[in-house]
Coordinates of C-alpha atoms in Angstrom, one line a residue:
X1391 CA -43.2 -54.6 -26.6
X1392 CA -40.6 -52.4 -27.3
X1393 CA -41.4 -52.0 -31.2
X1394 CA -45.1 -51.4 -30.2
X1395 CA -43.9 -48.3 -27.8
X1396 CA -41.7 -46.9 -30.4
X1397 CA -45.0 -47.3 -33.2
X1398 CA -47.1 -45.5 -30.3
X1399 CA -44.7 -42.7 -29.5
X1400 CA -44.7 -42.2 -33.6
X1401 CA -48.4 -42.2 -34.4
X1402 CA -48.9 -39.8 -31.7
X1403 CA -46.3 -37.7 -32.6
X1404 CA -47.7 -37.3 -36.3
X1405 CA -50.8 -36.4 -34.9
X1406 CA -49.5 -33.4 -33.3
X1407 CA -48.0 -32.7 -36.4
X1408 CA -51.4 -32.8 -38.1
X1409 CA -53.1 -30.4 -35.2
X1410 CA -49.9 -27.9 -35.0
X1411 CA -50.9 -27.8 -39.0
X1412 CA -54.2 -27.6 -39.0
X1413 CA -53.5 -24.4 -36.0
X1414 CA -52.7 -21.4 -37.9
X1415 CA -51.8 -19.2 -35.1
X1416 CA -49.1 -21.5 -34.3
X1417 CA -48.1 -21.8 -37.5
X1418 CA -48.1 -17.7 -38.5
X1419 CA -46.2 -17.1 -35.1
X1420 CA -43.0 -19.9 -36.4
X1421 CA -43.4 -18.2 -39.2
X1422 CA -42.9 -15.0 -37.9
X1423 CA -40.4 -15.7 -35.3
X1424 CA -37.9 -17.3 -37.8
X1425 CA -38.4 -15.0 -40.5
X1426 CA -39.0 -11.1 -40.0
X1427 CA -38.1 -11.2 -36.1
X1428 CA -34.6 -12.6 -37.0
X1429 CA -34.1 -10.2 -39.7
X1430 CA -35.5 -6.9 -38.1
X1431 CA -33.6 -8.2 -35.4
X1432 CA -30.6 -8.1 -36.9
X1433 CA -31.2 -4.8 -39.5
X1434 CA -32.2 -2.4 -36.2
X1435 CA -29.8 -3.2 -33.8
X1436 CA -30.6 -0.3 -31.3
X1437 CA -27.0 0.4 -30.0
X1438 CA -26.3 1.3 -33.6
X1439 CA -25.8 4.0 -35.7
X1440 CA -27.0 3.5 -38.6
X1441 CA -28.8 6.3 -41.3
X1442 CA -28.9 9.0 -38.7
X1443 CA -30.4 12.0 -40.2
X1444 CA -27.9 15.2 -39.2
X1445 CA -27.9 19.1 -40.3
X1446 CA -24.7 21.2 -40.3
X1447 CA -25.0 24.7 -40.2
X1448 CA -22.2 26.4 -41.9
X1449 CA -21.5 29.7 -41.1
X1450 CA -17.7 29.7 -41.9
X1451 CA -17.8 28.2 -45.0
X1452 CA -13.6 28.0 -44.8
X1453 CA -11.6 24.0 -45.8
X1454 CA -12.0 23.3 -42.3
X1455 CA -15.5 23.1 -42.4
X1456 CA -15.9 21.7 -45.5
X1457 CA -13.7 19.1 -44.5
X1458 CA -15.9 18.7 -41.0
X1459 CA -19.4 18.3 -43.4
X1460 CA -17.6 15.9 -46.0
X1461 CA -16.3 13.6 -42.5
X1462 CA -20.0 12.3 -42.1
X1463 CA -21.2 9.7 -44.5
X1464 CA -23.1 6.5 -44.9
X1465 CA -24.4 4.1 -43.5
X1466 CA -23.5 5.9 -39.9
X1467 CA -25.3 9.2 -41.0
X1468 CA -27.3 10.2 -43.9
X1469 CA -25.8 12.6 -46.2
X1470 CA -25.6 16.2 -44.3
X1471 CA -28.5 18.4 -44.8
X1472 CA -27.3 22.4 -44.9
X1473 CA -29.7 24.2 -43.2
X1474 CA -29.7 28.5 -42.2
X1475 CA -29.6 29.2 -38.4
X1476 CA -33.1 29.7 -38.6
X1477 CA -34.3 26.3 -39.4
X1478 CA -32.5 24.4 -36.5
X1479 CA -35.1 24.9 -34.1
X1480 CA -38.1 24.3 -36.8
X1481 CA -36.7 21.0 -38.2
X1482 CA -35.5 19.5 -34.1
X1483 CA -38.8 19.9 -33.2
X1484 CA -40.7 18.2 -36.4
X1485 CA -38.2 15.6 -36.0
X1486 CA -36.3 16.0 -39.0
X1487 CA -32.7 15.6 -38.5
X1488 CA -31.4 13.9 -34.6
X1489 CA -28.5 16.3 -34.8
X1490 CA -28.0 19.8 -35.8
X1491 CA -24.0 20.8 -35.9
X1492 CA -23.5 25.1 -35.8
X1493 CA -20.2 25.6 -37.2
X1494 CA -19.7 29.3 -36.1
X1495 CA -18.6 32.3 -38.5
X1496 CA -14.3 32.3 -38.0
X1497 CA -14.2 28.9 -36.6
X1498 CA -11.1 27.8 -39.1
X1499 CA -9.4 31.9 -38.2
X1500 CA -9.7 31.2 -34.6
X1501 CA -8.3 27.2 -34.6
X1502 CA -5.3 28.3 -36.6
X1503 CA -4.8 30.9 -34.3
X1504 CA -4.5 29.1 -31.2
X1505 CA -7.7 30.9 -29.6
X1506 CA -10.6 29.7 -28.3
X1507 CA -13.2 28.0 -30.8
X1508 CA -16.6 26.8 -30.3
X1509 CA -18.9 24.5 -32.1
X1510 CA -22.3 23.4 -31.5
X1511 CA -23.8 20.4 -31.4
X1512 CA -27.8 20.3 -30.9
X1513 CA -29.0 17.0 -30.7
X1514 CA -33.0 15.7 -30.0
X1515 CA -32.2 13.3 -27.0
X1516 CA -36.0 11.7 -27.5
X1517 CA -34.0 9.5 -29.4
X1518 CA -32.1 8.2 -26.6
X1519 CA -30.1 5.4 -27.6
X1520 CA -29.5 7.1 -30.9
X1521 CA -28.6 10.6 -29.6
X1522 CA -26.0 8.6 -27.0
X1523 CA -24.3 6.9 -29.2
X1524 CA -24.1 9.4 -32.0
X1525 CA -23.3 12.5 -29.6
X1526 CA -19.8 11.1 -29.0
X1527 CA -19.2 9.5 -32.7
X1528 CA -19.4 13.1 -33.7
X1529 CA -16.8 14.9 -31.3
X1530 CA -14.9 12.0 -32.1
X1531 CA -15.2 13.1 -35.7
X1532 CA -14.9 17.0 -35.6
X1533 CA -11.9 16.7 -33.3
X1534 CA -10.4 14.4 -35.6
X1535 CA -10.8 16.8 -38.7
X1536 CA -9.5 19.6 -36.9
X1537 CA -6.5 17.8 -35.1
X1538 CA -5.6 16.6 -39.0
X1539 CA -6.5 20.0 -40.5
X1540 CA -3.7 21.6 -38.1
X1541 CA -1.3 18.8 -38.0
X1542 CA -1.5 19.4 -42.0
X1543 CA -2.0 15.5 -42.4
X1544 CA -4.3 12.9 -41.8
X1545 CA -2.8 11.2 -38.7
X1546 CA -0.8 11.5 -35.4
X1547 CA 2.4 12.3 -34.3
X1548 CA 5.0 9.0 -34.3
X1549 CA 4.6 7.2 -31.0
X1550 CA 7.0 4.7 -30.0
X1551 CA 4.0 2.3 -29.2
X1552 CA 1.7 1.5 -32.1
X1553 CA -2.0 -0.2 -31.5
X1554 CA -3.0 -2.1 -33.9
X1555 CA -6.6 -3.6 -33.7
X1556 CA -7.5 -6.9 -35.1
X1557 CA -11.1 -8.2 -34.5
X1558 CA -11.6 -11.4 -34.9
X1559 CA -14.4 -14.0 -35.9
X1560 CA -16.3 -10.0 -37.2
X1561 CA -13.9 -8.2 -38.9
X1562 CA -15.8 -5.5 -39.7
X1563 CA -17.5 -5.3 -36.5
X1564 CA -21.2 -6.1 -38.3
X1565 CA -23.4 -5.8 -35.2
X1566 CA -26.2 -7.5 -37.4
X1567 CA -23.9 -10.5 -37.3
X1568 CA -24.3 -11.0 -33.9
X1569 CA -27.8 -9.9 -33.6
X1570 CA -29.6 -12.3 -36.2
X1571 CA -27.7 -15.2 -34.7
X1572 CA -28.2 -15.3 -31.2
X1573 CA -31.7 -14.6 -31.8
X1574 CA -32.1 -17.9 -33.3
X1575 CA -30.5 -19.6 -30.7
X1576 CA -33.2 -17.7 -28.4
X1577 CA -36.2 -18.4 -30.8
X1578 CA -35.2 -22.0 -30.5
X1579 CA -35.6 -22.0 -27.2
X1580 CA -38.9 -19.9 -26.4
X1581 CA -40.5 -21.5 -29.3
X1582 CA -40.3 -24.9 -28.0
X1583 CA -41.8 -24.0 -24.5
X1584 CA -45.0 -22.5 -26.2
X1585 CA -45.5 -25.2 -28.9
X1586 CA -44.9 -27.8 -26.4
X1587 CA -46.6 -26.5 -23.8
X1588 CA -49.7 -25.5 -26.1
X1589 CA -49.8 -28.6 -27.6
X1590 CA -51.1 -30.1 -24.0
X1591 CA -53.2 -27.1 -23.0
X1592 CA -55.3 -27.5 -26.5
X1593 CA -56.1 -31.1 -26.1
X1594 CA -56.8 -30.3 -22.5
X1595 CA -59.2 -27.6 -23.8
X1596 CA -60.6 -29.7 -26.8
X1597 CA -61.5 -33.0 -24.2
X1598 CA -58.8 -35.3 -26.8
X1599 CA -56.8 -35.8 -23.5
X1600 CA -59.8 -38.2 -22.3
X1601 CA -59.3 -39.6 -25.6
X1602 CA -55.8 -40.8 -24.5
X1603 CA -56.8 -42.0 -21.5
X1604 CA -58.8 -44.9 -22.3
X1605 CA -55.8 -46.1 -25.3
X1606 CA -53.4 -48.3 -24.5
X1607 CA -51.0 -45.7 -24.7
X1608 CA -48.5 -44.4 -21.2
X1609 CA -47.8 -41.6 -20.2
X1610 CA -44.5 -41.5 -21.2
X1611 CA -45.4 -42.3 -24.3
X1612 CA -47.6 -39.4 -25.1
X1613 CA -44.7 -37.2 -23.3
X1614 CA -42.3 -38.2 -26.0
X1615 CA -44.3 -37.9 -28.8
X1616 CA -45.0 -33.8 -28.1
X1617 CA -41.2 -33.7 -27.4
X1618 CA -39.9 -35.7 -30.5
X1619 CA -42.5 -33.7 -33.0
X1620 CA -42.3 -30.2 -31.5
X1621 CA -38.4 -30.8 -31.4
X1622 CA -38.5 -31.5 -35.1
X1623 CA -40.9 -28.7 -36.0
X1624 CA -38.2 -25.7 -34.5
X1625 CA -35.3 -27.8 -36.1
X1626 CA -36.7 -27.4 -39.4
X1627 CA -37.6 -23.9 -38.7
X1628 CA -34.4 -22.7 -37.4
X1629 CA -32.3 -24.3 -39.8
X1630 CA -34.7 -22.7 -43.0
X1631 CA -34.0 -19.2 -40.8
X1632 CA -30.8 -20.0 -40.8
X1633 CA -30.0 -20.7 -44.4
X1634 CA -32.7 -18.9 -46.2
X1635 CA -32.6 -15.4 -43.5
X1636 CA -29.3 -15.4 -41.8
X1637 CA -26.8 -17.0 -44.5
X1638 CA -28.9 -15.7 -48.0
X1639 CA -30.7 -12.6 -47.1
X1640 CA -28.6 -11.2 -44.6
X1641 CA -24.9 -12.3 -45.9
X1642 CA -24.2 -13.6 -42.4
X1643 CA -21.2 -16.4 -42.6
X1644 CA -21.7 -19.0 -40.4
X1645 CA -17.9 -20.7 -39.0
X1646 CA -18.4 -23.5 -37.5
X1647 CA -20.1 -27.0 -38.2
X1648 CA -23.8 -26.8 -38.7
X1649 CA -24.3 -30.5 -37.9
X1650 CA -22.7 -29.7 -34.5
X1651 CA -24.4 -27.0 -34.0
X1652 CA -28.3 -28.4 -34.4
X1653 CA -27.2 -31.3 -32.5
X1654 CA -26.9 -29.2 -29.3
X1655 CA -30.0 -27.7 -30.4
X1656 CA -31.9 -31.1 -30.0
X1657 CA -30.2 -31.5 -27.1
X1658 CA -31.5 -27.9 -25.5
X1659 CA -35.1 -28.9 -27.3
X1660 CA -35.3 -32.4 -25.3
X1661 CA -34.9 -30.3 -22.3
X1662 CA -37.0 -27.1 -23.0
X1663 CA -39.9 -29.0 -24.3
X1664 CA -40.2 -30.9 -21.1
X1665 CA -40.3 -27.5 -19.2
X1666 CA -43.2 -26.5 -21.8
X1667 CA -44.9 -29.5 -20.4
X1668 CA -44.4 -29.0 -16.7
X1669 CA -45.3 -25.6 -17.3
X1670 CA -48.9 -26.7 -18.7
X1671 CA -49.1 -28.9 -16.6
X1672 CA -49.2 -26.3 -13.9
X1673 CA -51.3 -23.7 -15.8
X1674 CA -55.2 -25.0 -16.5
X1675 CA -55.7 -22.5 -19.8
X1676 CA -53.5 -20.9 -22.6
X1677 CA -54.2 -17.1 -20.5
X1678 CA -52.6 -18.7 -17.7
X1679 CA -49.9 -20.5 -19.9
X1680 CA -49.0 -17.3 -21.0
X1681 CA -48.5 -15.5 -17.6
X1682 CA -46.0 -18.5 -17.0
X1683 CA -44.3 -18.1 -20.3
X1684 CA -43.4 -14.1 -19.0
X1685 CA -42.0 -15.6 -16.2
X1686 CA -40.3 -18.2 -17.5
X1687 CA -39.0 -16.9 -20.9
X1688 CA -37.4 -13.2 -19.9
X1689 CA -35.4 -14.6 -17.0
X1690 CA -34.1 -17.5 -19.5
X1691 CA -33.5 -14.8 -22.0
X1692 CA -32.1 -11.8 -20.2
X1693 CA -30.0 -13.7 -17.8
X1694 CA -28.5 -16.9 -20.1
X1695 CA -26.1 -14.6 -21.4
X1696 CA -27.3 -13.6 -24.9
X1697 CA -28.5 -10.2 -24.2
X1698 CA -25.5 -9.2 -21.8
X1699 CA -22.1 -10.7 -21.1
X1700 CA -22.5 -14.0 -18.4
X1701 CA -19.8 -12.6 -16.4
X1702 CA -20.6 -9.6 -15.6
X1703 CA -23.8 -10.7 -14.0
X1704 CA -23.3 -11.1 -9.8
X1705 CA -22.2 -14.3 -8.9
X1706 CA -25.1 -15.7 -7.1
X1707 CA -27.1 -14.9 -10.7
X1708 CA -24.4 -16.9 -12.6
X1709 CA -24.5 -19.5 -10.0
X1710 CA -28.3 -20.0 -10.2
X1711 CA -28.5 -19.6 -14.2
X1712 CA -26.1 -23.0 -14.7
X1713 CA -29.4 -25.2 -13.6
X1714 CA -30.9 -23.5 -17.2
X1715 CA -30.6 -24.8 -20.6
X1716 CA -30.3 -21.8 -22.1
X1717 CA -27.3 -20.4 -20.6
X1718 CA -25.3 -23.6 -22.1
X1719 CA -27.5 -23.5 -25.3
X1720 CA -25.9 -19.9 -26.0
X1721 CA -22.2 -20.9 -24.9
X1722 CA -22.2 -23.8 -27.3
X1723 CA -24.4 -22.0 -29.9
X1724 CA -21.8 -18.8 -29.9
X1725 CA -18.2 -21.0 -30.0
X1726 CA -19.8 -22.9 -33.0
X1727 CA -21.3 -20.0 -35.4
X1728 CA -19.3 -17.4 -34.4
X1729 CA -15.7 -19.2 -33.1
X1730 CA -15.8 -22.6 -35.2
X1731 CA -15.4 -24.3 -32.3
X1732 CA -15.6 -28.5 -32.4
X1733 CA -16.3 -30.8 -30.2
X1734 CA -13.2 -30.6 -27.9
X1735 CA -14.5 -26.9 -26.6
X1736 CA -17.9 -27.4 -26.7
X1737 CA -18.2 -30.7 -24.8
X1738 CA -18.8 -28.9 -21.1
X1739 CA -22.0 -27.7 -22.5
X1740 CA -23.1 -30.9 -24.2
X1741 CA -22.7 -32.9 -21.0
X1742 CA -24.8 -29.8 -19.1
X1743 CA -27.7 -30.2 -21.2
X1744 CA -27.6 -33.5 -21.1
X1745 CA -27.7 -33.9 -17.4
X1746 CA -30.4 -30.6 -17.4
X1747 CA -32.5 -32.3 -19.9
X1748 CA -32.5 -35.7 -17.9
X1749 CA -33.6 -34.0 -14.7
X1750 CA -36.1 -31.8 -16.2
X1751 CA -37.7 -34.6 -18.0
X1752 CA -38.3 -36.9 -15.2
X1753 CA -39.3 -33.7 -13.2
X1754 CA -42.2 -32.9 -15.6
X1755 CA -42.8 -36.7 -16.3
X1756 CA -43.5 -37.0 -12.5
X1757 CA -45.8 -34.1 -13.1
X1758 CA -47.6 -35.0 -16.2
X1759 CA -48.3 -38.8 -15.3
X1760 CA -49.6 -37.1 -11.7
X1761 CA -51.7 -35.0 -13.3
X1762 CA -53.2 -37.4 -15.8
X1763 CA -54.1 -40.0 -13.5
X1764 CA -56.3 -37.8 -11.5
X1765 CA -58.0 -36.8 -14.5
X1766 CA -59.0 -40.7 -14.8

């Protein structure tokens, strides 16, 4: 009895396999979700400064301000452009250059003499994140240059305090790092809900669930089989991203165990698959599917701690987002690629989705069995 369960759960599953292959949507959005959304993911991190164009206006043309133009470089700015006075207003408003820096005739005279000196930044706020970011990298900058030019060396007076900053895990603070990552880990999860979900909603659509009915085949059985074939399709995917985009293409290292980690990812997809299923259960097309998936997917995303730091969400929020897989999924996910955590760390997590996966299965087994006897 058993072996002819296990044989039925198979067969059923490599059909799905042969449908999700012969669907080439399905298969050009995997493609697309573990290829070029990881790696422009990753490349245009928009907290970033990276490449922005900028145009200095030197009207002094003294050391100081030669030492202020040769301050910005690559990759946070593109080489300086030196533009006349007249062309700052021409280029800002074609877009040509985010910031335009006025370096005023006697600047150096005046900051040697102890008097009052202006410079002018001009920067196209349009670009918002962009013209934030890079508006007080650049003070930061020019005050720099001119606290070193007067100081007559490159530094600060002796403090009997000294800072010294050692990142760990990113030493050289590579936001792309982090960003091509953790959007894996959240690929993994979305992806399973749709193909899963999908996967019931097209044999719904096509009439094969009446099929199914009249084999001597449960329930539960066709439950597992779109859970143990979707499951296998986003590990294969994921860990070809992972290899082939994150480690290869993008020079990302990865710290921890690999094994470990794409064991808590089948743990995370035994439970998000289920929820695909509940979730077509409840929808009767793919439009309404997708309504779901909005409702479902940015809460999962936005709120699981992947996007913002958990703790600083309020309290009730943190307290509610424990009942979803994803908020472990990242936890375990960042301690093992980013930290090298084992085992003894990540356990907490392991045992959550294990206990999340458990009750969200039987949930949506309650559901699905419901919902395909009154379709006999």
């Amino acid at each position: 009895m058993l072996r002819r369960k296990i044989s039925n759960i198979y067969r059923l599953g490599v059909k799905e396999l042969w449908s999700l292959w012969r669907d080439p949507i399905m298969l050009g959005l995997i493609l697309f979700v573990f290829t070029f959304s990881v790696y422009s993911s990753a490349t245009s991190m928009p907290e970033t400064l990276h490449n922005a164009p900028l145009a200095i206006v030197d009207e002094d043309n003294s050391q100081l301000s030669q030492r202020i133009v040769a301050a910005f470089y690559p990759p946070e700015f593109l080489p300086p452009i030196m533009i006349d006075q007249s062309q700052v207003d021409p280029g800002m408003d074609a877009g040509e250059y985010t910031f335009a820096l006025i370096i005023p005739a006697g600047f150096q005279r005046d900051v040697l003499a102890g008097r009052r000196a202006e410079i002018q930044l001009n920067t196209d706020a349009t670009r918002m994140t962009q013209a934030f970011t890079g508006s007080g990298f650049i003070q930061q900058v020019v005050l720099g240059e001119i606290n070193a030019f007067v100081q007559g060396y490159r530094g600060t007076a002796a403090s009997p305090v000294e800072l010294e900053m050692r990142a760990r895990f990113n030493p050289t603070l590579d936001k792309s790092w982090f960003g091509a990552l953790s959007q894996i880990i959240n690929q993994i999860a979305m992806l399973s809900i749709i193909l899963a979900g999908a996967a019931l909603i097209r044999e719904r659509e096509h009439g094969t669930i009446e099929h199914l009915l009249v084999m001597p085949v449960t329930p539960g059985e066709i439950m597992l089989s779109k859970i143990w074939s979707t499951g296998l399709v986003v590990l294969l995917a994921s860990a070809l991203s992972l290899n082939l985009i994150v480690r290869w293409a993008l020079q990302v290292p990865v710290a921890g165990s690999l094994w470990l980690f794409f064991t808590g990812a089948a743990l995370v997809l035994f439970a998000t698959t289920s929820l695909g299923i509940f979730m077509a259960t409840m929808a009767r097309n793919m439009p309404q599917f997708g309504m779901l998936m909005v409702l479902v997917m940015m809460p999962l995303q936005m709120l699981s701690g992947g996007s913002t730091p958990f703790e600083s969400m309020p309290e009730p929020v943190q307290f509610v987002m424990q009942a979803a897989p994803t908020t472990h999924f990242v936890k375990l996910g960042s301690a093992i690629l980013f930290r090298g955590a084992g085992i003894d760390v990540v356990w907490p997590q392991f045992a959550a989705l294990i206990i999340i996966g458990m009750a969200l299965f039987v949930g949506s087994f309650m559901r699905f069995r419901s919902t395909i006897t009154q379709m006999a």
